[in-house]
mmCIF file of C-alpha atoms in Angstrom:
data_model
loop_
_atom_site.group_PDB
_atom_site.id
_atom_site.type_symbol
_atom_site.label_atom_id
_atom_site.label_comp_id
_atom_site.label_asym_id
_atom_site.label_seq_id
_atom_site.Cartn_x
_atom_site.Cartn_y
_atom_site.Cartn_z
ATOM 1 C CA UNK S 1 -32.466 -64.662 -141.440
ATOM 2 C CA UNK S 2 -28.995 -63.557 -141.867
ATOM 3 C CA UNK S 3 -28.459 -61.452 -144.597
ATOM 4 C CA UNK S 4 -25.218 -60.533 -147.021
ATOM 5 C CA UNK S 5 -22.446 -58.644 -145.598
ATOM 6 C CA UNK S 6 -22.387 -55.027 -146.565
ATOM 7 C CA UNK S 7 -18.613 -53.368 -146.448
ATOM 8 C CA UNK S 8 -18.588 -49.475 -146.613
ATOM 9 C CA UNK S 9 -15.693 -48.058 -148.525
ATOM 10 C CA UNK S 10 -12.093 -47.222 -147.007
ATOM 11 C CA UNK S 11 -10.191 -49.787 -144.873
ATOM 12 C CA UNK S 12 -11.951 -50.123 -141.546
ATOM 13 C CA UNK S 13 -10.060 -51.114 -138.618
ATOM 14 C CA UNK S 14 -12.867 -52.981 -136.734
ATOM 15 C CA UNK S 15 -15.187 -55.270 -138.138
ATOM 16 C CA UNK S 16 -18.736 -55.380 -136.635
ATOM 17 C CA UNK S 17 -20.993 -58.001 -138.078
ATOM 18 C CA UNK S 18 -24.280 -59.665 -137.542
ATOM 19 C CA UNK S 19 -23.902 -62.724 -140.025
ATOM 20 C CA UNK S 20 -25.255 -65.003 -137.473
ATOM 21 C CA UNK S 21 -28.070 -62.927 -135.976
ATOM 22 C CA UNK S 22 -31.863 -64.038 -137.104
ATOM 23 C CA UNK S 23 -34.388 -61.461 -138.186
ATOM 24 C CA UNK S 24 -34.932 -59.103 -141.192
ATOM 25 C CA UNK S 25 -32.601 -56.471 -140.126
ATOM 26 C CA UNK S 26 -29.524 -58.612 -139.773
ATOM 27 C CA UNK S 27 -26.535 -57.158 -141.559
ATOM 28 C CA UNK S 28 -22.811 -57.216 -141.400
ATOM 29 C CA UNK S 29 -20.885 -53.872 -141.702
ATOM 30 C CA UNK S 30 -17.439 -52.384 -140.788
ATOM 31 C CA UNK S 31 -17.003 -48.904 -139.138
ATOM 32 C CA UNK S 32 -13.466 -46.705 -139.270
ATOM 33 C CA UNK S 33 -13.156 -47.194 -135.633
ATOM 34 C CA UNK S 34 -10.300 -48.549 -133.355
ATOM 35 C CA UNK S 35 -11.058 -51.992 -131.970
ATOM 36 C CA UNK S 36 -12.049 -52.619 -128.524
ATOM 37 C CA UNK S 37 -8.644 -54.489 -127.701
ATOM 38 C CA UNK S 38 -6.425 -51.687 -129.073
ATOM 39 C CA UNK S 39 -8.234 -48.900 -127.115
ATOM 40 C CA UNK S 40 -9.699 -50.763 -123.965
ATOM 41 C CA UNK S 41 -12.970 -48.795 -124.288
ATOM 42 C CA UNK S 42 -14.093 -49.830 -127.887
ATOM 43 C CA UNK S 43 -16.416 -47.504 -130.111
ATOM 44 C CA UNK S 44 -19.352 -45.494 -128.901
ATOM 45 C CA UNK S 45 -22.514 -45.569 -131.069
ATOM 46 C CA UNK S 46 -25.960 -44.259 -130.789
ATOM 47 C CA UNK S 47 -28.201 -46.947 -131.641
ATOM 48 C CA UNK S 48 -31.795 -48.371 -131.679
ATOM 49 C CA UNK S 49 -31.763 -51.929 -133.168
ATOM 50 C CA UNK S 50 -31.544 -54.560 -130.614
ATOM 51 C CA UNK S 51 -30.061 -57.307 -132.567
ATOM 52 C CA UNK S 52 -26.967 -54.819 -133.319
ATOM 53 C CA UNK S 53 -26.642 -53.584 -129.678
ATOM 54 C CA UNK S 54 -26.580 -57.016 -128.390
ATOM 55 C CA UNK S 55 -23.790 -58.302 -131.183
ATOM 56 C CA UNK S 56 -21.712 -54.691 -130.115
ATOM 57 C CA UNK S 57 -21.779 -55.745 -126.527
ATOM 58 C CA UNK S 58 -20.913 -59.415 -126.759
ATOM 59 C CA UNK S 59 -17.860 -58.213 -129.119
ATOM 60 C CA UNK S 60 -16.432 -55.381 -126.308
ATOM 61 C CA UNK S 61 -17.812 -52.354 -127.898
ATOM 62 C CA UNK S 62 -19.433 -49.641 -125.900
ATOM 63 C CA UNK S 63 -23.107 -49.013 -127.196
ATOM 64 C CA UNK S 64 -25.762 -46.444 -126.344
ATOM 65 C CA UNK S 65 -29.269 -47.219 -126.956
ATOM 66 C CA UNK S 66 -31.962 -44.861 -127.574
ATOM 67 C CA UNK S 67 -35.579 -45.262 -127.221
ATOM 68 C CA UNK S 68 -39.078 -44.593 -126.003
ATOM 69 C CA UNK S 69 -39.163 -48.306 -124.535
ATOM 70 C CA UNK S 70 -37.526 -49.900 -121.721
ATOM 71 C CA UNK S 71 -34.168 -51.403 -122.586
ATOM 72 C CA UNK S 72 -34.234 -55.085 -123.623
ATOM 73 C CA UNK S 73 -34.049 -57.724 -120.982
ATOM 74 C CA UNK S 74 -31.041 -59.386 -122.523
ATOM 75 C CA UNK S 75 -28.993 -56.374 -122.265
ATOM 76 C CA UNK S 76 -29.554 -55.628 -118.670
ATOM 77 C CA UNK S 77 -26.691 -55.450 -116.344
ATOM 78 C CA UNK S 78 -24.215 -55.188 -119.327
ATOM 79 C CA UNK S 79 -21.657 -52.762 -118.451
ATOM 80 C CA UNK S 80 -20.606 -52.074 -122.013
ATOM 81 C CA UNK S 81 -24.456 -50.800 -122.612
ATOM 82 C CA UNK S 82 -26.066 -47.688 -121.690
ATOM 83 C CA UNK S 83 -29.628 -47.280 -122.455
ATOM 84 C CA UNK S 84 -30.982 -43.868 -122.392
ATOM 85 C CA UNK S 85 -34.943 -43.378 -122.380
ATOM 86 C CA UNK S 86 -36.169 -40.603 -124.368
ATOM 87 C CA UNK S 87 -39.661 -39.213 -124.590
ATOM 88 C CA UNK S 88 -38.773 -36.226 -126.733
ATOM 89 C CA UNK S 89 -39.382 -36.766 -130.357
ATOM 90 C CA UNK S 90 -36.962 -33.898 -131.758
ATOM 91 C CA UNK S 91 -34.102 -33.208 -129.566
ATOM 92 C CA UNK S 92 -31.488 -35.924 -128.990
ATOM 93 C CA UNK S 93 -30.298 -35.896 -125.271
ATOM 94 C CA UNK S 94 -26.758 -35.829 -126.110
ATOM 95 C CA UNK S 95 -23.814 -33.136 -126.363
ATOM 96 C CA UNK S 96 -22.519 -31.977 -129.671
ATOM 97 C CA UNK S 97 -19.983 -34.219 -131.389
ATOM 98 C CA UNK S 98 -20.428 -37.165 -128.650
ATOM 99 C CA UNK S 99 -20.386 -40.160 -131.134
ATOM 100 C CA UNK S 100 -17.998 -41.239 -133.742
ATOM 101 C CA UNK S 101 -20.722 -43.368 -135.490
ATOM 102 C CA UNK S 102 -24.236 -43.657 -135.287
ATOM 103 C CA UNK S 103 -26.770 -46.390 -136.969
ATOM 104 C CA UNK S 104 -30.374 -46.050 -137.879
ATOM 105 C CA UNK S 105 -32.010 -49.361 -138.561
ATOM 106 C CA UNK S 106 -35.569 -49.303 -139.537
ATOM 107 C CA UNK S 107 -36.384 -45.934 -137.697
ATOM 108 C CA UNK S 108 -35.822 -42.840 -139.993
ATOM 109 C CA UNK S 109 -38.702 -43.756 -142.053
ATOM 110 C CA UNK S 110 -41.135 -43.591 -139.079
ATOM 111 C CA UNK S 111 -40.041 -40.586 -137.127
ATOM 112 C CA UNK S 112 -42.888 -38.475 -138.855
ATOM 113 C CA UNK S 113 -45.308 -40.780 -136.866
ATOM 114 C CA UNK S 114 -44.040 -39.452 -133.520
ATOM 115 C CA UNK S 115 -43.996 -35.792 -134.164
ATOM 116 C CA UNK S 116 -40.594 -35.514 -136.002
ATOM 117 C CA UNK S 117 -39.293 -35.131 -139.442
ATOM 118 C CA UNK S 118 -36.697 -36.991 -141.423
ATOM 119 C CA UNK S 119 -34.584 -33.907 -142.112
ATOM 120 C CA UNK S 120 -34.643 -32.590 -138.596
ATOM 121 C CA UNK S 121 -33.806 -35.914 -137.278
ATOM 122 C CA UNK S 122 -30.554 -35.957 -139.717
ATOM 123 C CA UNK S 123 -29.967 -32.584 -138.431
ATOM 124 C CA UNK S 124 -29.899 -33.799 -134.662
ATOM 125 C CA UNK S 125 -27.799 -37.110 -135.651
ATOM 126 C CA UNK S 126 -25.261 -34.892 -137.445
ATOM 127 C CA UNK S 127 -25.112 -32.680 -134.363
ATOM 128 C CA UNK S 128 -23.925 -35.618 -131.914
ATOM 129 C CA UNK S 129 -21.612 -36.903 -134.653
ATOM 130 C CA UNK S 130 -17.934 -35.954 -134.572
ATOM 131 C CA UNK S 131 -16.574 -34.344 -137.748
ATOM 132 C CA UNK S 132 -15.570 -37.075 -139.803
ATOM 133 C CA UNK S 133 -18.169 -39.205 -138.126
ATOM 134 C CA UNK S 134 -20.183 -41.883 -140.066
ATOM 135 C CA UNK S 135 -23.824 -42.311 -139.946
ATOM 136 C CA UNK S 136 -25.195 -45.909 -141.163
ATOM 137 C CA UNK S 137 -28.787 -45.861 -142.569
ATOM 138 C CA UNK S 138 -30.410 -49.226 -143.339
ATOM 139 C CA UNK S 139 -34.045 -50.602 -144.115
ATOM 140 C CA UNK S 140 -35.313 -47.051 -145.703
ATOM 141 C CA UNK S 141 -38.119 -48.376 -147.895
ATOM 142 C CA UNK S 142 -37.647 -48.007 -151.711
ATOM 143 C CA UNK S 143 -39.988 -45.921 -153.330
ATOM 144 C CA UNK S 144 -40.437 -48.359 -156.177
ATOM 145 C CA UNK S 145 -40.251 -51.736 -154.295
ATOM 146 C CA UNK S 146 -42.797 -54.335 -155.515
ATOM 147 C CA UNK S 147 -43.405 -55.453 -152.164
ATOM 148 C CA UNK S 148 -44.931 -52.303 -150.991
ATOM 149 C CA UNK S 149 -46.826 -51.759 -154.031
ATOM 150 C CA UNK S 150 -48.418 -55.297 -153.751
ATOM 151 C CA UNK S 151 -49.071 -54.691 -150.072
ATOM 152 C CA UNK S 152 -51.065 -51.676 -150.950
ATOM 153 C CA UNK S 153 -53.259 -53.479 -153.595
ATOM 154 C CA UNK S 154 -54.353 -56.291 -151.260
ATOM 155 C CA UNK S 155 -54.465 -54.444 -148.017
ATOM 156 C CA UNK S 156 -58.062 -53.047 -148.870
ATOM 157 C CA UNK S 157 -59.340 -56.548 -149.066
ATOM 158 C CA UNK S 158 -57.915 -58.080 -146.039
ATOM 159 C CA UNK S 159 -59.352 -58.522 -142.626
ATOM 160 C CA UNK S 160 -55.990 -57.886 -140.698
ATOM 161 C CA UNK S 161 -53.983 -55.528 -143.142
ATOM 162 C CA UNK S 162 -50.261 -56.147 -143.567
ATOM 163 C CA UNK S 163 -47.880 -53.383 -142.432
ATOM 164 C CA UNK S 164 -47.105 -50.616 -145.335
ATOM 165 C CA UNK S 165 -44.852 -47.654 -144.837
ATOM 166 C CA UNK S 166 -46.722 -44.466 -144.947
ATOM 167 C CA UNK S 167 -43.435 -42.896 -146.828
ATOM 168 C CA UNK S 168 -41.195 -44.314 -149.444
ATOM 169 C CA UNK S 169 -37.735 -42.855 -150.717
ATOM 170 C CA UNK S 170 -35.756 -42.392 -153.575
ATOM 171 C CA UNK S 171 -32.152 -41.399 -153.568
ATOM 172 C CA UNK S 172 -32.973 -37.923 -154.728
ATOM 173 C CA UNK S 173 -35.441 -37.737 -151.689
ATOM 174 C CA UNK S 174 -32.667 -38.746 -149.355
ATOM 175 C CA UNK S 175 -30.454 -35.967 -151.005
ATOM 176 C CA UNK S 176 -32.905 -33.160 -150.286
ATOM 177 C CA UNK S 177 -33.193 -34.224 -146.622
ATOM 178 C CA UNK S 178 -29.790 -33.909 -145.925
ATOM 179 C CA UNK S 179 -28.176 -31.275 -143.944
ATOM 180 C CA UNK S 180 -25.054 -29.323 -145.452
ATOM 181 C CA UNK S 181 -22.839 -31.083 -143.283
ATOM 182 C CA UNK S 182 -23.617 -34.775 -144.125
ATOM 183 C CA UNK S 183 -23.055 -36.105 -147.459
ATOM 184 C CA UNK S 184 -23.345 -39.633 -149.090
ATOM 185 C CA UNK S 185 -20.481 -42.106 -149.411
ATOM 186 C CA UNK S 186 -22.258 -44.833 -150.715
ATOM 187 C CA UNK S 187 -25.585 -46.035 -151.150
ATOM 188 C CA UNK S 188 -27.410 -48.966 -152.413
ATOM 189 C CA UNK S 189 -30.573 -51.200 -152.625
ATOM 190 C CA UNK S 190 -31.196 -54.604 -150.995
ATOM 191 C CA UNK S 191 -33.677 -57.592 -150.145
ATOM 192 C CA UNK S 192 -35.813 -57.669 -153.418
ATOM 193 C CA UNK S 193 -37.370 -60.981 -151.675
ATOM 194 C CA UNK S 194 -39.485 -60.641 -148.545
ATOM 195 C CA UNK S 195 -37.890 -61.856 -145.482
ATOM 196 C CA UNK S 196 -40.495 -61.667 -142.727
ATOM 197 C CA UNK S 197 -42.763 -64.382 -144.046
ATOM 198 C CA UNK S 198 -39.678 -66.657 -143.595
ATOM 199 C CA UNK S 199 -40.213 -66.581 -140.121
ATOM 200 C CA UNK S 200 -43.390 -68.669 -140.354
ATOM 201 C CA UNK S 201 -41.393 -71.517 -142.102
ATOM 202 C CA UNK S 202 -40.367 -74.617 -139.833
ATOM 203 C CA UNK S 203 -37.542 -73.762 -137.669
ATOM 204 C CA UNK S 204 -35.271 -76.701 -138.936
ATOM 205 C CA UNK S 205 -35.765 -74.786 -142.422
ATOM 206 C CA UNK S 206 -35.502 -71.115 -141.656
ATOM 207 C CA UNK S 207 -32.510 -71.764 -139.521
ATOM 208 C CA UNK S 208 -30.669 -74.043 -141.996
ATOM 209 C CA UNK S 209 -27.306 -72.504 -143.307
ATOM 210 C CA UNK S 210 -27.792 -74.083 -146.735
ATOM 211 C CA UNK S 211 -31.530 -72.609 -147.127
ATOM 212 C CA UNK S 212 -30.050 -69.320 -145.883
ATOM 213 C CA UNK S 213 -27.164 -69.319 -148.252
ATOM 214 C CA UNK S 214 -29.665 -69.984 -151.023
ATOM 215 C CA UNK S 215 -32.225 -67.504 -150.145
ATOM 216 C CA UNK S 216 -29.266 -64.966 -150.150
ATOM 217 C CA UNK S 217 -27.878 -65.856 -153.669
ATOM 218 C CA UNK S 218 -31.104 -65.710 -155.133
ATOM 219 C CA UNK S 219 -31.882 -62.393 -153.539
ATOM 220 C CA UNK S 220 -28.486 -61.043 -154.660
ATOM 221 C CA UNK S 221 -28.869 -62.261 -158.285
ATOM 222 C CA UNK S 222 -32.717 -60.943 -158.387
ATOM 223 C CA UNK S 223 -31.511 -57.268 -156.681
ATOM 224 C CA UNK S 224 -28.452 -57.233 -159.135
ATOM 225 C CA UNK S 225 -30.903 -57.649 -162.444
ATOM 226 C CA UNK S 226 -33.834 -55.631 -160.660
ATOM 227 C CA UNK S 227 -32.608 -53.168 -158.212
ATOM 228 C CA UNK S 228 -35.082 -50.793 -158.665
ATOM 229 C CA UNK S 229 -37.684 -53.172 -157.389
ATOM 230 C CA UNK S 230 -35.747 -54.103 -154.012
ATOM 231 C CA UNK S 231 -37.341 -53.073 -150.707
ATOM 232 C CA UNK S 232 -34.719 -51.382 -148.859
ATOM 233 C CA UNK S 233 -31.835 -48.423 -149.394
ATOM 234 C CA UNK S 234 -28.792 -48.370 -147.329
ATOM 235 C CA UNK S 235 -26.995 -44.888 -147.111
ATOM 236 C CA UNK S 236 -23.421 -44.661 -145.745
ATOM 237 C CA UNK S 237 -23.098 -40.827 -144.633
ATOM 238 C CA UNK S 238 -20.353 -38.820 -143.208
ATOM 239 C CA UNK S 239 -20.029 -35.761 -141.413
ATOM 240 C CA UNK S 240 -17.793 -33.002 -142.878
#
């Protein structure tokens, strides 16, 4: 389901949005990079999230996707997309200061499961960012989310347990993980209403703009009233 736009500070020159994409990770945001029309090349980003890769490619941005898996079929043959296979869980296969921006969506909280660590990953991402470059982190699970709390209570009783994150985070946790050359520009919590269960709804309902707008409005209100219990953190980080 589409989610409400998020706009980092400053006056970005290029809009990158996912307002029309479906799925719990769909977000809209802006990056402080030049537009493809102005440069002829667009911005290079190191990414993992598939819907975002598709969106960037469709809007003329060069993108680089790093993953253990094969590239998504929908991006096969796209001249603006480059897939980099990687079986190394620690070292990124890029030179220093290669990217002006990078995005981590639903990845950082899982790196310890493949033999890495959150701080090591942040150090590596900072290494491949240009000075002044931006790192956007989304879907970092909040330590106090009511959703994870409920899942942990019911999973022992379920025949097929629901996915639960093995690590949850507070802002203080993230601050302790940051290398010296990364600093927080902005952060916040979002999504107090679970989104994945909505995929089981009939297509006519879950794809309805009116239903999505109503769900987003309710989510915004509840998150504003009870932010501590929201599911996810977002962080906008800047390299010095």
